[in-house]
Each structure stands twice: as C-alpha cells, then as structure tokens.
Amino acid sequence: MFEVMIFATLNGLVTGLLLFMLASGLTLIFSMMGVLNFAHASFYMLGAYFAYSISLYLGFWPALIVAPVLVGVLGGLIERYGLRRVHKSGHVAELIFTFGLAFLIEEAVQFFWGRATKDYRSPDILDFPLFTLFGQNFPAYKAFMIFISIAIFIALYFVLTRTRIGIIIQAAITHPHTVANLGHNVPLIFMAVFGVGTGLAGLAGVIAGPVLTTFPGMAMVLGSIVFVIVVIGGLGSLAGALVASLLIGLLQSYAIASDLGMPDLLNWLGVSFERDHPLNDIWRLTLPQIAPILPYLLLVLVLIFRPSGLFGKRES
Amino acid sequence: MFKFAIWIIFAIVIVLLPQFFSSLLSVSILNQMAIAIVFALSYNMLLGQGGMLSFGHAVYFGLGGFMAVHALLGIEDGNYSFSVTLIPLVGGLFGLLAALFIGSFSTHKAGTVFAMISLGVGELIAASSLILVSFFGGEAGVSGDRTYGPTFFGYDFAQDLQVYYLAAAWMFIATLAMYLFTQTPAGRMANAVRDNPERAEFIGYSARRVRLISFVMAGFFAGIAGGLFAVNYEILTEQNLNAVTSGNVLLMAYIGGLGFFIGPMVGAVVLTLVNSVLSHYTTLWMLYLGIMFVLTVMFLPSGLTGFLMMHRTPWHLGKIRLLIKPYIVTAIPGAVFALSLVAMVEMAHTSEAEFVFLGASFNSSGPMSWGVLVAIALASFIALRRSLPQLREAWAQANAIETGDQP
C-alpha cells in the first residue's frame, strides 16, 4: 500500500503540475478579458504537434523552445485579428468564438497530421529510470516534467510580482483605463498576455506529448479538466489554479491507484445486495472506474456551494 | 391574422415536402431536420430567450432518447402497450424531470457560473453513461424496434416516410408550443431576466424561478427531440448526450441566429443540409463546418436570420434594389476566392495523382496546378477587397432616410 501511495503521489504531482501550466495561462487570460478561452487546450495540442514535427528535423531540445514560441505567436495573432473583433459583440459571442476555434483547431490538426496517433517520443538522453523504489522505476522524463513546471511557476510568479512588466499587467487587469491613460498600450498588453498564456499551453503540450500520447483528441481529454481547475480554484486566481491543479491531479491519481469501491463500502456497512438488482451497476462501482468523473463532480459541488471557487473573489 | 396564415403555410409545406423530396435519402434528411429543429428551438429557449449559455443541452436530448428507447423495449417485451406516436412524449417527460432536478441547483445564476455547471453536468452524465451499463448500454448503446406497438390508424411506422409524418407532426406541435411559450408571461419574463435580472427582481419576480421555468421547458422539448431521435434511429449511444452533440446544437442555434424565433430553425435546416451534402462530397466537411462557424461568429454575429433581418430597413424604404448590384459584384469574387481555397485544401489532402474539382482536372502534385490556383485565389481576393468600399457605400445609401424634400 505504501509504495502504491508514493507512486500515486508522484504521478499525481506530474499531472497536477502539467495541468497548472495550462490553468495558469487560462486564468490569466480570464482575469484580463473576462472570458474563458475554450480553445486553450487546443493550443496545448498544437504545441505537441508542432514539437513532433520540429523534433523530426531538429530533435527534441530545439522543439522545446521553438514550438511554444510558434504557438504563442499564433495565439497572439488570433487574439489580434479574431477575438478582438468579436469582443464588441459581447461575452457570449467571445465564448462561442473560442468554442468554434477549439473545434476548428481539432479539425485542422486532423487535416495536417492525420487522425492516427503520432510517434512523438521523449529524448533518448532522458530515457532512463531516475530511481527505483520497491522494484518500480520512476522515469527521468517525469522528473524533467516536474522540474520544467516548477521552473515555469517560479518564473511566472517572479515576472508578475517583481518586474515592471508584471506590475503593469496586474494593473491592466484591474484598471485597464487608468493604465491606458498613463500611456501604456493596453491592447498590446492583452495580446502579449494572450500570446504568453497560449505559449505556456504550447509548452505543456511539448512536454506532455510523449507521455500522454499525441493524437487529435488530446485537447478534448484535457480541455474540460483545465476548465474545471480554473473554476474550482476561483476564476482569475493564480494561487487557486495551483492548488486546484494539484488537488485534481492527486485526486485522480489516488483514485486510479486504489482498488476500493462500493462493494468494500457495502461490506463494511454490512449491507448485501443481489446481483440482478437494477442498481447493480452502482453497487459495483469502484474508485478507478469513477476517477474520470471525479473532477466534474467536484466542479458541480463547488459551483453549488461556493460559486466563486476556492480562492476566487468575483463570480462572473 | 398574418401570423395565423404563416402557421397554416408552414403546416402545408411540411405535409407537401416529401412529395417533392421522395427519395430514401431525402426523407431521412427531412427526418433529421425535423429532429434538429425541435432540438435547436429548445436550446434557444435557454440561450436566445433566457440568456443562459449551456454547454450540456445534449443531456436532456440524450436522457429523453434513452428513456424513449427503453419505452420501445417495454412495448416489445409486452410489459405495456401504447402507440409509438406517444414515444416522443415519454422522452419529453423524462427530459423535463432531468431538467427539473439539474435546474434546481444550476439556475441560481446565469452567465459563467451557469455555463460551467452545464459543462460539468454534461461531462458528468456523458462519463457516467459509460459506467451505468444497464441503462445506457455502455459503448454499444441501447437499441429498440419501433414497429411492435399497436398500429396508428393502420400505420406501423416501418417505413421512413411514415416516421417523417410522425416527426413532422411532433415538430409542428412542439414549434407551435414553443412559439406560444414565448408569448406567455413566463416567456416574456425570461426575456426580462435575460436582459436585467436585478430589475426583474425589483418588480417582484424571482429571477431563479423564471430561469428554472425556461430551463425545465427547454429540457422537455429537448427530450421530445430525443424521443423523435429514438423513434427515427431506434438506437441511442453515448454520442447522443456528450459534448459533441451539445456543441452541435449551439452551432445550429448560433449560425441560424439567436435573436429570432425562426433563427434556430433556419440553422437546423441549413446545418443538417450542409452536413449531409458536404459529407457526401468530401471527408473534410467538419473542417469547413468549423471555418463556417468561426467566420459566422466574426462577421455575422446575429446569424443568418439576423443578416436577412438587417435588410428590413432598406426594404421598407424601397431601396433594396440599390443593393443588388453591389452584392453581385462582391459575391462573385468572394465565391471564386472561397472555391479556390477549397480546391487547394482538397488538392493538398488528396492522395490521387489526378484531382478533379468542379469539372476541372488538376495534376495534384504539379507546381503548375498550384500556381494556377494560387493565382486565381490572389486575383479574386484583390477583386473582393476592391468591391468592399462600393458595397459599404451602397449599404449606407440604402439605409439612409431622405429628409428635406418631402413636405
């Protein structure tokens, strides 16, 4: 049990930090524009695909730099020529625009790279077990993922709180008009933040692609979970996003690793049931089975009891 | 009187349609349209009329549909016996119950909170449907047979055409009912709460109650659409209640136009048609659909119906003919530009050496054919750009109210 817990914690940490790289950009973009970007996970997918294509020619390490930059530039362009145009039609139109964008990017990826899973691999240099515990290997690549995610978090925190640019961004989020009156180009700041946010999602894609497989549905798989995190953490809260990411990552990881279920609960309660009972499916549920729906359950509960999220201040 | 005439004409048209489109394929497309119209209209009760953006409307469609299939199975097993014509009502009532339960906690707030709850509930139910195998049938879904029930005036609904009349009748009733709902105080209050919930509360209405009523009604009609789907296809799977279906109905309502009652109907008809026609010609139809959607949001924020309705002022001013020539001048290069892009996309995608597009044959790997297409695209794009100022000027003229000369 103990070794299972340790590995579940490590895997949960990897997933959680990866989710945070997506969630941090999403929540920054939300606090700026007041709109949740449905296409955020699509940029993550683009990151993985760009990195795959680049790594075919230049290898993994150049891809690690170039692919997120490309994704970020693309994101900035979409903000400048798409989202800004839709902005005047209101929030619903913006939300629907990003929704359509997510749809479009998925189709475009299928057009350029095909429907099949791509053989995008982690670099050979990281292809060794970092340590062996209770006979189980922990791959070095996962440690690398943790390292990158933490480095990004520290860098983001540093830039946002300690540099002049970060202070201007923070001011532009809360008081855009005042910042504009002080002579800063607020639309440019918005575009840059959108670009950096999508670039971060792209970076997450680059490092997650080899582990979570690179296929056209990868945005769908992660997209709604990232949404869940941002909402649970509280819209616009960076700290909330971190806590919620780790929470969801660990929760899912523990649920998958455990072998407990309703039968155990019923046994413990001393209740027995018949095999052909109509609710048989429910009585036989196990935790690994319901692991995929746990985040959504948590989301609905949080929204009912605390609509502003764990760390959130504003509600809509 | 005029409105009454419209409904009569609508009824006559749906009765006569299969006379003109009698092939098997077109009848099945008509069936799809009838289902899509009910579903899209029910969605617009939320988004268009109630201001609630839902990302999980397929839940009520799917749950209603699953219940309807189970009702069909019940008839088959001889547990009870009633006409298949009532099956959509079973779906509707189950959709209503589901909406009542979920709406009881999701309609506290509109806006982002509502949208997120609908997304969460949608994902939750879609994921649960794969776990709860006895009701949802897992990956394979649940299938039934619509021909076991007692015949309805001699019809046993074995043929698609008979199903069309069933679906069309339900579509007509549901459309009329949803239209009448917009005229009731509850429907009017839904608009008021959409526009300004605070004021509505001050008059003494509970915004939440008003939203819940709209939500439950939307669930009911989505369930009816699901029931019609069950009768038509005789199978329901996880696909019918997941995010893709929810996204599809949003697409239909938005492209048609949210601001008008008829908008989602237009969207449902156009998208069903586009889907079946495009998917017949190309495997990339989803890509075109996505592009169409994004362009609609960017350039026609009020949808197709909204675009048509923009012409009311020029029409009343009697100046609509001023627009005809500029429209043609813009539309021709626009169409050529779009077609040349489509040709390039298709040519890049094809694996065959000879690529035939609109009767023209290209060598798909030759630089010559690429050069020709790029040249056509560039030329038509320049022509398009040049025609726009004229169009803008004509539009301003057609909308200008002349003053001065008249006494």
XYZ file of C-alpha atoms in Angstrom:
723
model
C 0.000 0.000 0.000
C 2.763 2.408 0.957
C 4.668 2.082 -2.328
C 1.432 2.476 -4.271
C 0.781 5.696 -2.380
C 4.249 7.068 -3.125
C 3.986 6.437 -6.835
C 0.399 7.705 -6.933
C 1.627 10.902 -5.260
C 4.486 11.319 -7.728
C 2.230 10.699 -10.730
C -0.400 12.985 -9.314
C 2.260 15.661 -8.900
C 3.309 15.285 -12.541
C -0.285 15.539 -13.789
C -1.136 18.337 -11.400
C 1.846 20.492 -12.364
C 1.166 19.858 -16.027
C -2.434 20.916 -15.550
C -1.187 24.004 -13.764
C 0.815 25.089 -16.814
C -2.432 25.130 -18.767
C -4.535 26.539 -15.973
C -2.163 29.411 -15.190
C -2.413 30.783 -18.727
C -6.138 30.248 -18.847
C -6.752 32.018 -15.572
C -4.515 34.970 -16.545
C -6.403 35.329 -19.820
C -9.667 35.135 -17.939
C -8.796 37.847 -15.451
C -7.833 40.074 -18.362
C -10.683 39.579 -20.779
C -13.375 38.176 -18.544
C -13.759 35.309 -20.983
C -12.845 31.680 -20.580
C -10.840 30.536 -23.546
C -12.353 27.264 -24.698
C -9.575 26.780 -27.195
C -6.854 26.839 -24.537
C -6.289 23.096 -24.583
C -6.229 23.238 -28.375
C -3.091 25.356 -28.123
C -1.663 22.681 -25.850
C -2.379 20.152 -28.597
C -0.801 22.409 -31.217
C 2.293 22.601 -29.023
C 2.617 18.835 -29.020
C 2.113 18.550 -32.783
C 4.481 21.411 -33.606
C 7.106 19.851 -31.351
C 6.590 16.488 -33.001
C 7.165 17.932 -36.476
C 10.139 20.018 -35.369
C 11.698 17.122 -33.474
C 11.688 15.082 -36.682
C 14.150 17.560 -38.183
C 15.935 19.278 -35.321
C 15.409 16.995 -32.355
C 13.606 17.469 -29.052
C 15.576 20.310 -27.457
C 15.140 22.920 -30.210
C 11.463 21.904 -30.360
C 11.151 22.639 -26.654
C 11.978 26.288 -27.398
C 10.598 26.808 -30.904
C 7.203 25.084 -30.638
C 5.884 27.128 -27.661
C 7.058 30.339 -29.344
C 5.193 29.408 -32.529
C 2.067 28.563 -30.548
C 2.333 31.836 -28.637
C 2.686 33.877 -31.836
C -0.310 32.078 -33.320
C -2.279 32.760 -30.149
C -1.355 36.441 -30.264
C -2.445 36.687 -33.893
C -5.758 35.011 -33.138
C -6.330 37.479 -30.302
C -5.454 40.444 -32.500
C -7.431 39.511 -35.613
C -10.158 37.248 -34.246
C -11.040 37.723 -30.614
C -10.676 41.494 -30.605
C -13.101 41.709 -33.494
C -15.667 39.561 -31.717
C -15.203 41.469 -28.445
C -17.701 44.138 -29.426
C -20.475 41.555 -29.826
C -20.272 40.694 -26.137
C -19.030 37.956 -23.834
C -21.271 35.203 -25.142
C -20.021 35.793 -28.679
C -16.416 35.669 -27.427
C -17.008 32.425 -25.569
C -18.681 30.929 -28.636
C -15.817 32.151 -30.806
C -13.253 30.294 -28.706
C -15.553 27.279 -28.741
C -15.618 27.349 -32.536
C -11.864 27.854 -32.549
C -11.367 24.692 -30.483
C -13.499 22.790 -32.983
C -11.607 24.295 -35.907
C -8.142 23.586 -34.462
C -9.032 19.953 -33.875
C -10.166 19.607 -37.471
C -7.111 21.459 -38.752
C -4.812 19.148 -36.780
C -6.538 16.158 -38.349
C -6.102 17.759 -41.745
C -2.375 18.424 -41.408
C -1.262 15.459 -39.310
C -3.998 12.883 -39.856
C -6.140 11.006 -37.369
C -3.571 8.464 -36.263
C -1.524 8.770 -33.081
C 1.909 10.299 -33.709
C 5.046 8.580 -32.546
C 6.326 11.558 -30.580
C 8.921 10.355 -28.100
C 10.803 11.783 -25.202
C 14.517 12.424 -25.916
C 16.874 9.467 -25.542
C 19.009 11.348 -23.054
C 16.120 11.309 -20.541
C 15.165 7.746 -21.315
C 16.401 6.119 -18.123
C 14.901 5.353 -14.725
C 15.819 8.108 -12.292
C 15.443 5.911 -9.227
C 13.973 2.564 -8.337
C 11.735 2.252 -5.330
C 10.151 -1.014 -4.166
C 11.070 -2.504 -7.531
C 9.292 0.202 -9.525
C 11.073 2.645 -11.820
C 10.479 6.373 -11.849
C 11.357 7.677 -15.328
C 13.728 10.615 -15.541
C 11.449 12.268 -18.074
C 8.734 12.654 -15.458
C 11.204 14.323 -13.128
C 12.110 16.609 -16.014
C 8.412 17.465 -16.410
C 8.153 18.341 -12.728
C 11.306 20.438 -12.983
C 10.053 22.416 -16.023
C 6.647 23.023 -14.484
C 8.104 24.295 -11.218
C 10.591 26.470 -13.088
C 7.733 27.982 -15.094
C 5.728 28.620 -11.962
C 8.628 30.402 -10.282
C 9.400 32.415 -13.404
C 5.767 33.415 -13.818
C 5.473 34.396 -10.175
C 8.695 36.391 -10.366
C 7.700 38.218 -13.555
C 4.217 39.028 -12.330
C 5.200 40.324 -8.882
C 8.779 41.542 -9.147
C 9.178 43.144 -12.565
C 7.876 46.352 -14.048
C 6.081 44.483 -16.846
C 4.350 42.244 -14.339
C 3.147 45.214 -12.339
C 1.787 46.884 -15.483
C -0.001 43.633 -16.409
C -1.526 43.346 -12.955
C -2.646 46.948 -13.123
C -4.058 46.470 -16.614
C -6.147 43.569 -15.373
C -7.901 45.568 -12.694
C -7.747 49.131 -14.054
C -7.312 48.998 -17.832
C -8.450 52.591 -18.385
C -6.095 54.079 -15.842
C -3.182 52.131 -17.273
C -4.116 53.326 -20.768
C -4.252 56.907 -19.509
C -0.732 56.508 -18.123
C 0.423 55.911 -21.681
C 0.644 52.141 -21.826
C -0.686 50.298 -24.838
C -3.324 48.140 -23.136
C -4.497 46.224 -26.235
C -0.857 45.291 -26.851
C -0.529 44.070 -23.255
C -3.657 41.966 -23.693
C -2.329 40.499 -26.898
C 1.006 39.730 -25.248
C -0.629 38.059 -22.251
C -2.814 36.013 -24.576
C 0.265 35.045 -26.546
C 2.243 34.100 -23.433
C -0.713 32.178 -21.984
C -1.198 30.150 -25.145
C 2.570 29.744 -25.405
C 2.595 28.217 -21.912
C -0.161 25.850 -23.011
C 2.014 25.018 -26.024
C 4.978 24.287 -23.739
C 2.782 21.997 -21.660
C 1.900 20.214 -24.888
C 5.546 19.857 -25.859
C 6.478 18.136 -22.631
C 3.220 16.187 -22.223
C 3.020 14.903 -25.793
C 5.439 11.983 -25.297
C 3.782 10.840 -22.054
C 0.083 11.377 -22.712
C 0.329 10.421 -26.430
C -0.057 12.883 -29.280
C -3.406 12.388 -31.009
C -6.186 14.702 -32.291
C -8.391 14.069 -29.254
C -5.770 15.159 -26.702
C -7.261 18.645 -26.431
C -10.704 17.247 -25.665
C -9.291 14.965 -22.997
C -7.593 17.740 -21.076
C -9.669 20.753 -22.128
C -12.627 20.346 -19.864
C -10.426 19.287 -16.922
C -8.458 22.535 -17.182
C -11.755 24.385 -17.146
C -12.755 22.526 -14.047
C -9.495 23.512 -12.363
C -9.803 27.180 -13.179
C -13.357 27.269 -11.892
C -12.630 25.263 -8.743
C -9.578 27.359 -7.962
C -11.557 30.539 -8.454
C -11.621 32.418 -11.741
C -8.632 34.695 -12.092
C -6.709 33.358 -9.108
C -3.224 32.036 -9.839
C -2.787 30.503 -6.383
C -6.203 28.886 -6.669
C -5.226 27.425 -10.001
C -2.098 25.864 -8.451
C -3.978 24.362 -5.522
C -6.814 23.079 -7.697
C -4.388 21.597 -10.257
C -2.543 19.650 -7.587
C -5.812 18.657 -5.953
C -7.277 17.273 -9.186
C -4.001 15.642 -10.214
C -3.594 13.871 -6.883
C -7.272 13.003 -6.580
C -7.341 11.291 -9.953
C -4.041 9.578 -9.366
C -5.115 8.179 -5.966
C -8.496 7.109 -7.333
C -6.852 5.189 -10.157
C -4.258 3.599 -7.885
C -6.715 2.468 -5.235
C -8.720 -0.713 -5.517
C -11.532 0.346 -3.217
C -15.119 0.583 -4.335
C -18.741 0.377 -3.370
C -18.532 -3.358 -2.617
C -15.959 -2.598 0.104
C -18.126 0.172 1.497
C -21.182 -2.068 1.492
C -19.268 -4.905 3.133
C -18.007 -2.526 5.760
C -21.565 -1.326 6.382
C -22.752 -4.910 6.432
C -25.174 -4.412 3.531
C -25.560 -7.140 0.970
C -27.109 -6.856 -2.452
C -28.357 -9.118 -5.168
C -26.572 -9.495 -8.465
C -29.559 -8.779 -10.681
C -30.706 -5.688 -8.816
C -31.473 -2.814 -11.248
C -28.977 -0.606 -9.435
C -26.337 -3.318 -9.654
C -24.065 -1.009 -11.691
C -23.977 1.499 -8.875
C -23.377 -1.059 -6.110
C -20.425 -2.432 -8.033
C -18.674 0.873 -8.781
C -15.019 1.076 -7.924
C -12.853 4.142 -7.442
C -10.689 3.622 -10.566
C -13.920 3.437 -12.564
C -15.200 6.779 -11.373
C -11.799 8.509 -11.444
C -12.587 10.291 -14.759
C -15.794 11.810 -13.394
C -14.418 12.941 -10.027
C -13.265 16.373 -11.313
C -16.705 17.118 -12.740
C -18.398 16.006 -9.573
C -16.097 18.325 -7.633
C -16.848 21.141 -10.088
C -20.594 20.831 -9.714
C -20.314 20.664 -5.937
C -18.008 23.691 -5.762
C -20.255 25.698 -8.053
C -23.323 24.885 -5.983
C -21.807 25.620 -2.592
C -19.165 28.201 -3.388
C -19.731 29.646 -6.877
C -16.671 31.901 -6.620
C -14.340 28.916 -6.281
C -11.836 28.143 -3.559
C -9.746 31.299 -3.911
C -11.941 33.397 -6.166
C -13.196 36.873 -5.478
C -15.543 37.565 -8.321
C -18.384 35.415 -9.502
C -18.905 36.078 -13.184
C -54.315 37.047 -38.973
C -50.992 37.261 -40.771
C -49.315 35.108 -38.126
C -52.099 32.558 -38.372
C -51.536 32.356 -42.132
C -47.821 31.703 -41.595
C -48.578 28.679 -39.401
C -51.044 27.311 -41.974
C -48.455 27.719 -44.728
C -45.832 26.066 -42.515
C -48.149 23.087 -41.950
C -48.904 22.767 -45.666
C -45.215 22.935 -46.535
C -44.210 20.172 -44.133
C -47.036 17.961 -45.371
C -46.090 18.502 -49.017
C -42.296 18.296 -48.657
C -41.973 14.511 -49.131
C -43.900 14.844 -52.415
C -41.013 16.830 -53.830
C -38.191 15.064 -51.999
C -39.320 11.468 -52.082
C -36.055 9.542 -52.358
C -34.983 7.496 -49.352
C -32.006 9.763 -48.715
C -34.027 12.972 -48.795
C -36.700 11.559 -46.497
C -34.035 10.591 -43.991
C -32.569 14.108 -44.261
C -36.047 15.552 -43.686
C -36.392 13.395 -40.569
C -33.064 14.658 -39.296
C -34.185 18.220 -39.950
C -37.406 17.782 -38.007
C -35.482 16.430 -35.019
C -32.815 19.119 -35.282
C -35.423 21.890 -35.456
C -37.072 20.816 -32.202
C -33.693 20.414 -30.506
C -32.319 23.750 -31.705
C -35.503 25.610 -30.765
C -35.412 24.093 -27.293
C -31.804 25.243 -26.980
C -32.774 28.754 -27.927
C -35.279 28.848 -25.073
C -32.169 28.845 -22.900
C -29.629 30.931 -24.774
C -31.674 33.203 -27.020
C -34.683 33.834 -24.835
C -33.331 33.178 -21.369
C -29.709 34.293 -21.718
C -28.374 31.015 -20.312
C -25.399 29.695 -22.253
C -25.489 25.929 -21.899
C -22.714 23.557 -22.887
C -24.643 20.487 -21.856
C -28.000 20.625 -23.530
C -27.474 17.211 -25.126
C -28.002 15.708 -21.662
C -31.781 16.230 -21.870
C -31.879 15.184 -25.517
C -29.938 12.019 -24.711
C -31.719 11.144 -21.469
C -35.088 11.618 -23.170
C -33.914 9.495 -26.059
C -32.611 6.702 -23.814
C -35.874 6.657 -21.877
C -37.787 6.526 -25.163
C -35.744 3.531 -26.336
C -36.447 1.803 -23.042
C -40.138 2.541 -23.583
C -39.864 0.955 -27.030
C -38.188 -2.067 -25.444
C -41.002 -2.234 -22.892
C -43.560 -2.340 -25.679
C -41.526 -5.035 -27.402
C -41.439 -7.160 -24.245
C -45.182 -6.720 -23.840
C -44.930 -5.010 -20.454
C -47.412 -2.412 -21.629
C -48.795 -1.279 -24.941
C -49.262 2.159 -26.362
C -48.800 3.770 -29.740
C -45.344 4.686 -30.981
C -46.736 8.151 -31.724
C -46.582 8.839 -27.981
C -42.951 7.785 -27.572
C -41.599 11.363 -28.007
C -43.800 12.406 -25.099
C -42.073 9.793 -22.918
C -38.741 11.328 -23.898
C -40.079 14.812 -23.224
C -41.353 13.963 -19.758
C -38.087 12.324 -18.788
C -36.166 15.311 -20.145
C -38.441 17.522 -18.059
C -37.748 15.532 -14.894
C -33.987 15.602 -15.504
C -34.110 19.342 -16.162
C -36.164 19.915 -13.034
C -33.579 18.098 -10.935
C -30.492 19.676 -12.508
C -32.118 23.075 -12.900
C -32.954 23.143 -9.195
C -29.302 23.835 -8.450
C -27.922 25.213 -11.715
C -30.257 28.149 -12.324
C -29.238 30.238 -9.307
C -27.046 32.310 -11.570
C -26.838 32.896 -15.283
C -23.570 33.776 -17.041
C -20.327 31.929 -16.499
C -21.468 30.000 -13.434
C -24.431 28.531 -15.285
C -22.303 27.761 -18.327
C -19.736 25.964 -16.180
C -22.329 23.936 -14.271
C -23.912 22.886 -17.552
C -20.488 21.840 -18.823
C -19.739 19.916 -15.633
C -23.112 18.173 -15.573
C -22.789 17.357 -19.254
C -19.373 15.744 -18.793
C -20.551 14.012 -15.643
C -23.543 12.388 -17.328
C -21.636 11.541 -20.501
C -18.918 9.841 -18.421
C -21.478 8.093 -16.191
C -23.260 6.743 -19.232
C -20.259 4.536 -19.903
C -20.307 3.278 -16.314
C -24.027 2.687 -15.774
C -24.334 -0.053 -18.364
C -27.825 -1.308 -17.548
C -29.499 1.974 -18.514
C -27.100 3.397 -21.109
C -25.815 0.178 -22.641
C -22.136 1.187 -22.398
C -20.231 1.758 -25.630
C -22.743 -0.097 -27.781
C -25.748 1.920 -26.632
C -29.332 0.726 -26.403
C -31.387 -0.204 -29.443
C -35.073 -0.934 -29.851
C -37.669 -1.530 -32.528
C -40.429 0.943 -33.274
C -42.798 -1.452 -35.083
C -44.058 -3.526 -32.124
C -46.657 -1.129 -30.785
C -50.301 -1.105 -31.831
C -50.804 0.427 -35.277
C -51.878 4.030 -35.520
C -54.823 4.172 -37.974
C -53.201 1.356 -39.915
C -49.665 2.777 -39.868
C -46.987 0.641 -38.257
C -44.103 3.099 -38.857
C -41.948 0.514 -40.594
C -41.104 2.989 -43.365
C -39.106 6.171 -43.052
C -41.841 8.151 -44.787
C -44.327 7.269 -42.063
C -41.758 8.255 -39.477
C -41.420 11.545 -41.316
C -45.087 12.350 -40.814
C -44.804 11.372 -37.171
C -41.713 13.533 -36.696
C -43.177 16.395 -38.713
C -46.383 16.361 -36.684
C -44.432 16.438 -33.428
C -42.152 19.107 -34.832
C -45.148 21.246 -35.759
C -46.778 20.827 -32.366
C -43.514 21.461 -30.499
C -42.678 24.517 -32.611
C -46.136 25.963 -32.070
C -45.945 25.245 -28.346
C -42.502 26.847 -28.050
C -43.693 29.870 -30.002
C -46.741 30.215 -27.781
C -44.483 29.890 -24.746
C -42.557 32.983 -25.844
C -45.874 34.869 -25.780
C -46.824 33.822 -22.265
C -45.914 35.931 -19.224
C -43.319 33.277 -18.321
C -41.713 33.622 -21.753
C -41.735 37.417 -21.532
C -40.226 37.333 -18.058
C -37.492 35.050 -19.390
C -36.510 37.883 -21.735
C -36.663 40.386 -18.900
C -34.445 38.253 -16.657
C -32.017 37.748 -19.524
C -31.684 41.493 -20.052
C -31.697 42.676 -16.463
C -32.178 40.194 -13.646
C -31.887 42.891 -10.988
C -34.807 44.911 -12.300
C -36.891 41.784 -12.725
C -36.289 41.012 -9.062
C -37.367 44.501 -8.098
C -40.708 44.048 -9.841
C -41.158 41.040 -7.626
C -40.173 38.114 -9.803
C -37.649 35.572 -8.652
C -35.026 35.514 -11.413
C -34.142 31.995 -10.405
C -37.735 30.803 -10.665
C -38.109 32.365 -14.103
C -34.873 30.740 -15.262
C -35.951 27.399 -13.839
C -39.230 27.531 -15.786
C -37.379 28.207 -19.053
C -34.829 25.544 -18.203
C -37.451 22.891 -17.483
C -39.372 23.737 -20.654
C -36.150 23.559 -22.672
C -35.421 20.171 -21.110
C -38.925 18.978 -22.011
C -38.629 19.912 -25.669
C -35.066 18.598 -25.908
C -36.451 15.319 -24.517
C -39.118 15.319 -27.228
C -36.384 15.753 -29.823
C -34.525 12.867 -28.191
C -37.665 10.746 -28.310
C -38.066 11.525 -32.006
C -34.439 10.563 -32.493
C -35.117 7.252 -30.731
C -38.111 6.539 -32.989
C -36.193 7.502 -36.110
C -32.892 5.716 -35.499
C -34.052 3.089 -32.997
C -30.672 3.346 -31.234
C -29.072 5.703 -28.734
C -25.436 5.755 -27.709
C -23.164 7.826 -25.502
C -22.583 10.030 -28.583
C -26.100 11.426 -28.251
C -25.534 13.020 -24.865
C -21.887 14.030 -24.979
C -20.226 17.379 -25.561
C -20.146 16.971 -29.351
C -23.932 16.897 -29.562
C -24.157 19.794 -27.122
C -21.722 21.732 -29.279
C -23.677 20.891 -32.392
C -26.910 22.343 -31.104
C -25.110 25.505 -30.019
C -23.693 25.731 -33.542
C -27.122 25.347 -35.124
C -28.768 27.946 -32.929
C -25.911 30.419 -33.295
C -25.452 30.125 -37.053
C -29.208 30.419 -37.532
C -29.447 33.453 -35.286
C -30.269 33.616 -31.590
C -32.276 36.800 -31.669
C -35.225 35.491 -33.674
C -37.657 32.689 -33.044
C -37.134 31.331 -36.530
C -33.322 31.571 -36.296
C -32.560 28.147 -34.792
C -34.970 26.555 -37.286
C -33.010 28.119 -40.138
C -29.767 26.977 -38.508
C -31.067 23.442 -38.027
C -32.225 23.167 -41.643
C -29.086 24.744 -43.111
C -26.638 22.745 -40.990
C -28.422 19.419 -41.493
C -28.404 20.081 -45.214
C -24.780 21.233 -45.230
C -23.747 18.208 -43.151
C -25.406 15.654 -45.352
C -24.474 17.284 -48.641
C -20.886 18.148 -47.690
C -20.201 14.803 -46.058
C -21.336 13.240 -49.312
C -18.697 15.082 -51.334
C -15.736 15.420 -49.007
C -14.246 13.834 -45.934
C -13.116 17.260 -44.733
C -16.627 18.593 -44.152
C -16.056 19.044 -40.421
C -13.155 21.361 -41.215
C -15.362 23.507 -43.462
C -18.054 23.487 -40.829
C -15.582 24.774 -38.247
C -14.406 27.530 -40.573
C -18.003 28.466 -41.341
C -18.795 28.661 -37.654
C -15.815 30.843 -36.768
C -16.488 33.161 -39.709
C -20.151 33.462 -38.741
C -19.239 34.484 -35.193
C -16.743 37.019 -36.544
C -18.714 38.582 -39.377
C -22.388 37.777 -38.790
C -22.765 37.924 -35.005
C -26.549 37.844 -35.301
C -26.534 34.769 -37.515
C -28.090 34.052 -40.895
C -31.536 35.238 -39.836
C -30.029 38.368 -38.343
C -28.285 39.039 -41.642
C -31.569 38.737 -43.549
C -33.368 40.900 -40.993
C -30.757 43.647 -41.492
C -32.450 44.241 -44.821
C -35.748 45.264 -43.279
C -34.899 48.964 -43.297
C -33.823 49.120 -46.958
C -36.895 47.033 -47.801
C -39.294 49.425 -46.090
C -37.530 52.380 -47.651
C -37.978 50.726 -51.042
C -34.251 50.865 -51.708
C -33.428 47.173 -51.673
C -32.618 47.238 -55.401
C -29.703 49.593 -54.696
C -28.011 46.625 -53.023
C -28.483 44.054 -55.764
C -25.616 45.136 -57.989
C -23.015 45.633 -55.215
C -23.982 42.259 -53.742
C -23.368 40.536 -57.063
C -20.103 42.416 -57.568
C -18.905 41.256 -54.127
C -20.358 37.765 -54.204
C -18.712 36.630 -57.435
C -15.069 37.206 -56.407
C -15.971 36.065 -52.892
C -17.276 32.754 -54.177
C -14.324 32.312 -56.523
C -11.905 33.055 -53.663
C -13.622 30.570 -51.341
C -13.758 27.886 -54.026
C -10.098 28.329 -54.942
C -9.136 27.914 -51.275
C -11.331 24.818 -51.025
C -9.700 23.452 -54.180
C -6.236 23.960 -52.675
C -7.245 22.310 -49.388
C -8.762 19.353 -51.203
C -5.781 19.057 -53.527
C -3.380 19.040 -50.602
C -5.461 16.356 -48.970
C -5.994 14.036 -51.919
C -3.723 11.068 -52.456
C -4.587 10.551 -56.099
C -2.488 11.952 -58.935
C -5.401 13.414 -60.833
C -7.546 15.837 -58.882
C -10.957 16.798 -60.294
C -12.683 19.844 -58.892
C -15.923 21.258 -60.360
C -15.199 19.535 -63.653
C -11.658 20.900 -63.912
C -8.844 18.406 -63.754
C -5.577 19.156 -61.945
C -2.355 17.292 -61.535
C -2.333 17.176 -57.738
C 1.468 17.149 -57.395
C 2.284 19.519 -60.249
C 3.523 23.029 -59.452
C 1.506 24.233 -62.453
C -1.859 23.448 -60.868
C -0.772 25.034 -57.572
C 0.338 28.122 -59.462
C -2.989 28.414 -61.268
C -4.997 28.026 -58.068
C -2.866 30.499 -56.121
C -3.176 32.996 -58.982
C -6.972 32.609 -59.066
C -7.149 32.968 -55.293
C -4.991 36.114 -55.288
C -6.858 37.737 -58.168
C -10.269 37.044 -56.654
C -9.082 38.256 -53.247
C -7.935 41.563 -54.722
C -11.236 41.913 -56.591
C -13.089 41.141 -53.354
C -11.156 43.776 -51.416
C -11.799 46.350 -54.135
C -15.532 45.689 -54.206
C -15.981 46.219 -50.469
C -15.948 50.074 -50.375
C -18.694 50.171 -53.019
C -20.739 47.706 -51.011
C -20.325 49.775 -47.871
C -21.378 52.933 -49.668
C -24.414 51.244 -51.219
C -25.372 49.917 -47.786
C -25.181 53.382 -46.259
C -27.266 54.797 -49.101
C -29.886 52.079 -48.866
C -30.306 52.705 -45.151
C -30.321 56.493 -45.363
C -33.660 58.119 -44.693
C -34.084 61.051 -47.043
C -35.194 64.248 -45.423
C -35.790 67.722 -46.689
C -37.636 67.431 -49.993
C -40.813 65.943 -48.640
C -43.459 68.348 -47.435
